[in-house]
Amino acid sequence: MKSLKKLNCELIGLSVDQVFSHIKWIEWIKDNLDVGIEFPIIADTGAVASSLGIIHPGKGTTTVRSVFIVDNNGKIRTILHYPQEMGRNIEEILRIVKGLQTGDKNKVAMPANWPENEIVSDEVIIPPVPTMDAIKKRNKQRESGEISGYDWWFCHKKL
């Protein structure tokens, strides 16, 4: 996952399968798809998966296909659950990581479908301000074109 490495992210796999299954899975993917698995895969007896709530309740020990995005402080920022019948959306995972990093770095929020939002396109949302003085300043910024927005409480800008 070169795209994740570019974002300074690491990928770790967790599986309730036994180690020999992982070895065969890695071998098969390399031999048949010419893709090397370059991340660790944790063989779980089910204890970790159960504690995370990712054992499907109606399918025995079949795991839910879950993605946990954890920041560099160890805080879970996003949890995605996919049913067994559905593959993960790598583009969405990358979008989430980029959005979280952008938001943290710039103290902004990403709108729905960012960076292709139907209303503000690739712009980011500037958080609302908490005081009347800040509202006046925000309105001046909008009037001067420094930022865009519909009102002081919904402003956006390009980064």
C-alpha positions as a LaTeX table, in Angstrom:
\begin{tabular}{lrrr}
\hline
Residue & $x$ (\AA) & $y$ (\AA) & $z$ (\AA) \\
\hline
Met1 & 0.00 & 0.00 & 0.00 \\
Lys2 & 2.33 & 2.67 & $-1.28$ \\
Ser3 & $-0.45$ & 5.27 & $-0.99$ \\
Leu4 & $-0.67$ & 4.70 & 2.77 \\
Lys5 & 3.10 & 4.92 & 3.16 \\
Lys6 & 3.03 & 8.30 & 1.40 \\
Leu7 & 0.58 & 9.42 & 4.09 \\
Asn8 & 2.92 & 8.15 & 6.82 \\
Cys9 & 0.51 & 5.33 & 7.71 \\
Glu10 & 1.10 & 1.72 & 8.56 \\
Leu11 & $-1.22$ & $-1.16$ & 7.80 \\
Ile12 & $-1.67$ & $-4.10$ & 10.17 \\
Gly13 & $-3.86$ & $-7.11$ & 9.49 \\
Leu14 & $-5.76$ & $-9.04$ & 12.16 \\
Ser15 & $-7.25$ & $-12.40$ & 11.33 \\
Val16 & $-8.88$ & $-15.19$ & 13.30 \\
Asp17 & $-7.28$ & $-17.66$ & 10.89 \\
Gln18 & $-4.22$ & $-19.64$ & 11.92 \\
Val19 & $-0.69$ & $-18.67$ & 10.92 \\
Phe20 & $-0.44$ & $-21.35$ & 8.19 \\
Ser21 & $-3.53$ & $-19.80$ & 6.54 \\
His22 & $-1.81$ & $-16.42$ & 6.48 \\
Ile23 & 1.33 & $-17.91$ & 4.99 \\
Lys24 & $-0.70$ & $-19.58$ & 2.22 \\
Trp25 & $-2.78$ & $-16.42$ & 1.64 \\
Ile26 & 0.39 & $-14.29$ & 1.26 \\
Glu27 & 1.98 & $-16.92$ & $-1.01$ \\
Trp28 & $-1.13$ & $-17.25$ & $-3.19$ \\
Ile29 & $-1.50$ & $-13.48$ & $-3.64$ \\
Lys30 & 2.16 & $-13.15$ & $-4.64$ \\
Asp31 & 2.06 & $-16.12$ & $-7.03$ \\
Asn32 & $-1.28$ & $-15.33$ & $-8.66$ \\
Leu33 & $-1.61$ & $-11.57$ & $-8.45$ \\
Asp34 & 2.06 & $-10.55$ & $-8.27$ \\
Val35 & 1.33 & $-8.45$ & $-5.17$ \\
Gly36 & 3.55 & $-8.65$ & $-2.13$ \\
Ile37 & 1.96 & $-8.34$ & 1.31 \\
Glu38 & 4.34 & $-6.03$ & 3.16 \\
Phe39 & 2.46 & $-5.56$ & 6.41 \\
Pro40 & 2.21 & $-7.73$ & 9.50 \\
Ile41 & $-0.76$ & $-10.01$ & 9.97 \\
Ile42 & $-1.71$ & $-10.88$ & 13.53 \\
Ala43 & $-3.06$ & $-14.38$ & 14.07 \\
Asp44 & $-5.84$ & $-13.97$ & 16.63 \\
Thr45 & $-7.53$ & $-16.81$ & 18.46 \\
Gly46 & $-10.66$ & $-14.67$ & 18.48 \\
Ala47 & $-10.00$ & $-12.90$ & 21.76 \\
Val48 & $-8.87$ & $-9.62$ & 20.18 \\
Ala49 & $-11.55$ & $-9.73$ & 17.49 \\
Ser50 & $-14.23$ & $-10.40$ & 20.11 \\
Ser51 & $-13.02$ & $-7.53$ & 22.29 \\
Leu52 & $-13.21$ & $-5.20$ & 19.27 \\
Gly53 & $-16.69$ & $-6.43$ & 18.39 \\
Ile54 & $-15.74$ & $-7.69$ & 14.95 \\
Ile55 & $-17.00$ & $-11.25$ & 15.12 \\
His56 & $-20.19$ & $-11.37$ & 13.07 \\
Pro57 & $-23.02$ & $-12.18$ & 15.48 \\
Gly58 & $-24.85$ & $-14.58$ & 13.15 \\
Lys59 & $-21.96$ & $-16.33$ & 11.43 \\
Gly60 & $-19.95$ & $-18.21$ & 14.06 \\
Thr61 & $-16.33$ & $-17.08$ & 14.06 \\
Thr62 & $-16.59$ & $-15.25$ & 10.74 \\
Thr63 & $-15.14$ & $-11.81$ & 11.24 \\
Val64 & $-16.69$ & $-8.61$ & 10.07 \\
Arg65 & $-14.30$ & $-6.88$ & 7.70 \\
Ser66 & $-13.41$ & $-3.89$ & 9.83 \\
Val67 & $-11.04$ & $-0.99$ & 9.41 \\
Phe68 & $-9.81$ & 1.00 & 12.39 \\
Ile69 & $-8.02$ & 4.24 & 11.62 \\
Val70 & $-5.87$ & 5.06 & 14.63 \\
Asp71 & $-3.92$ & 8.30 & 14.93 \\
Asn72 & $-0.33$ & 8.63 & 16.11 \\
Asn73 & $-1.58$ & 9.19 & 19.67 \\
Gly74 & $-3.31$ & 5.80 & 19.69 \\
Lys75 & $-6.80$ & 7.29 & 19.41 \\
Ile76 & $-9.32$ & 5.51 & 17.19 \\
Arg77 & $-10.57$ & 8.16 & 14.77 \\
Thr78 & $-12.68$ & 6.07 & 12.39 \\
Ile79 & $-14.22$ & 2.61 & 12.39 \\
Leu80 & $-15.60$ & 1.12 & 9.19 \\
His81 & $-17.39$ & $-2.25$ & 9.17 \\
Tyr82 & $-17.98$ & $-4.16$ & 5.96 \\
Pro83 & $-20.04$ & $-7.35$ & 5.73 \\
Gln84 & $-18.18$ & $-10.50$ & 4.74 \\
Glu85 & $-19.71$ & $-10.27$ & 1.28 \\
Met86 & $-18.31$ & $-6.78$ & 0.63 \\
Gly87 & $-14.72$ & $-5.77$ & 0.00 \\
Arg88 & $-13.21$ & $-2.72$ & 1.63 \\
Asn89 & $-13.16$ & 0.60 & $-0.20$ \\
Ile90 & $-9.48$ & 1.57 & $-0.31$ \\
Glu91 & $-10.22$ & 4.94 & $-1.94$ \\
Glu92 & $-12.53$ & 5.79 & 0.97 \\
Ile93 & $-9.92$ & 4.72 & 3.51 \\
Leu94 & $-7.32$ & 6.93 & 1.82 \\
Arg95 & $-9.84$ & 9.82 & 1.67 \\
Ile96 & $-10.49$ & 9.48 & 5.40 \\
Val97 & $-6.79$ & 9.44 & 6.28 \\
Lys98 & $-6.09$ & 12.47 & 4.05 \\
Gly99 & $-9.10$ & 14.29 & 5.50 \\
Leu100 & $-8.13$ & 13.61 & 9.11 \\
Gln101 & $-4.56$ & 14.71 & 8.47 \\
Thr102 & $-5.74$ & 17.84 & 6.64 \\
Gly103 & $-8.20$ & 18.70 & 9.41 \\
Asp104 & $-5.65$ & 18.19 & 12.17 \\
Lys105 & $-2.97$ & 20.21 & 10.41 \\
Asn106 & $-5.20$ & 23.13 & 9.37 \\
Lys107 & $-7.90$ & 23.10 & 12.09 \\
Val108 & $-10.66$ & 22.71 & 9.49 \\
Ala109 & $-13.36$ & 20.16 & 8.69 \\
Met110 & $-14.07$ & 18.25 & 5.51 \\
Pro111 & $-17.55$ & 18.38 & 3.99 \\
Ala112 & $-19.38$ & 15.27 & 2.74 \\
Asn113 & $-17.68$ & 13.66 & $-0.26$ \\
Trp114 & $-14.61$ & 15.88 & 0.14 \\
Pro115 & $-12.69$ & 16.70 & $-2.00$ \\
Glu116 & $-15.59$ & 16.54 & $-4.46$ \\
Asn117 & $-18.37$ & 18.15 & $-2.42$ \\
Glu118 & $-21.42$ & 19.22 & $-4.42$ \\
Ile119 & $-21.57$ & 22.65 & $-2.74$ \\
Val120 & $-18.00$ & 23.70 & $-1.92$ \\
Ser121 & $-16.03$ & 21.43 & $-4.26$ \\
Asp122 & $-12.54$ & 20.77 & $-2.85$ \\
Glu123 & $-12.66$ & 23.53 & $-0.27$ \\
Val124 & $-12.61$ & 22.87 & 3.47 \\
Ile125 & $-15.02$ & 24.11 & 6.12 \\
Ile126 & $-13.80$ & 26.67 & 8.61 \\
Pro127 & $-15.18$ & 25.95 & 12.10 \\
Pro128 & $-17.74$ & 28.43 & 13.47 \\
Val129 & $-16.46$ & 31.16 & 15.76 \\
Pro130 & $-17.55$ & 31.50 & 19.42 \\
Thr131 & $-17.77$ & 35.26 & 20.06 \\
Met132 & $-19.49$ & 38.31 & 18.63 \\
Asp133 & $-16.11$ & 39.95 & 17.92 \\
Ala134 & $-15.00$ & 36.86 & 16.03 \\
Ile135 & $-18.28$ & 36.90 & 14.07 \\
Lys136 & $-17.61$ & 40.48 & 12.98 \\
Lys137 & $-14.08$ & 39.55 & 11.91 \\
Arg138 & $-15.39$ & 36.49 & 10.05 \\
Asn139 & $-17.96$ & 38.63 & 8.19 \\
Lys140 & $-15.22$ & 41.07 & 7.16 \\
Gln141 & $-13.16$ & 38.15 & 5.85 \\
Arg142 & $-16.14$ & 36.99 & 3.79 \\
Glu143 & $-16.85$ & 40.48 & 2.48 \\
Ser144 & $-13.21$ & 40.97 & 1.44 \\
Gly145 & $-13.14$ & 37.61 & $-0.35$ \\
Glu146 & $-10.47$ & 36.21 & 1.97 \\
Ile147 & $-12.86$ & 33.32 & 2.66 \\
Ser148 & $-16.15$ & 32.18 & 1.14 \\
Gly149 & $-19.37$ & 31.35 & 2.90 \\
Tyr150 & $-23.11$ & 31.58 & 3.20 \\
Asp151 & $-23.02$ & 33.24 & 6.60 \\
Trp152 & $-20.53$ & 33.55 & 9.48 \\
Trp153 & $-21.42$ & 30.06 & 10.70 \\
Phe154 & $-20.83$ & 28.28 & 7.37 \\
Cys155 & $-17.61$ & 29.45 & 5.78 \\
His156 & $-15.17$ & 27.59 & 3.59 \\
Lys157 & $-11.85$ & 28.17 & 1.87 \\
Lys158 & $-9.23$ & 26.65 & $-0.35$ \\
Leu159 & $-6.10$ & 25.43 & 1.38 \\
\hline
\end{tabular}
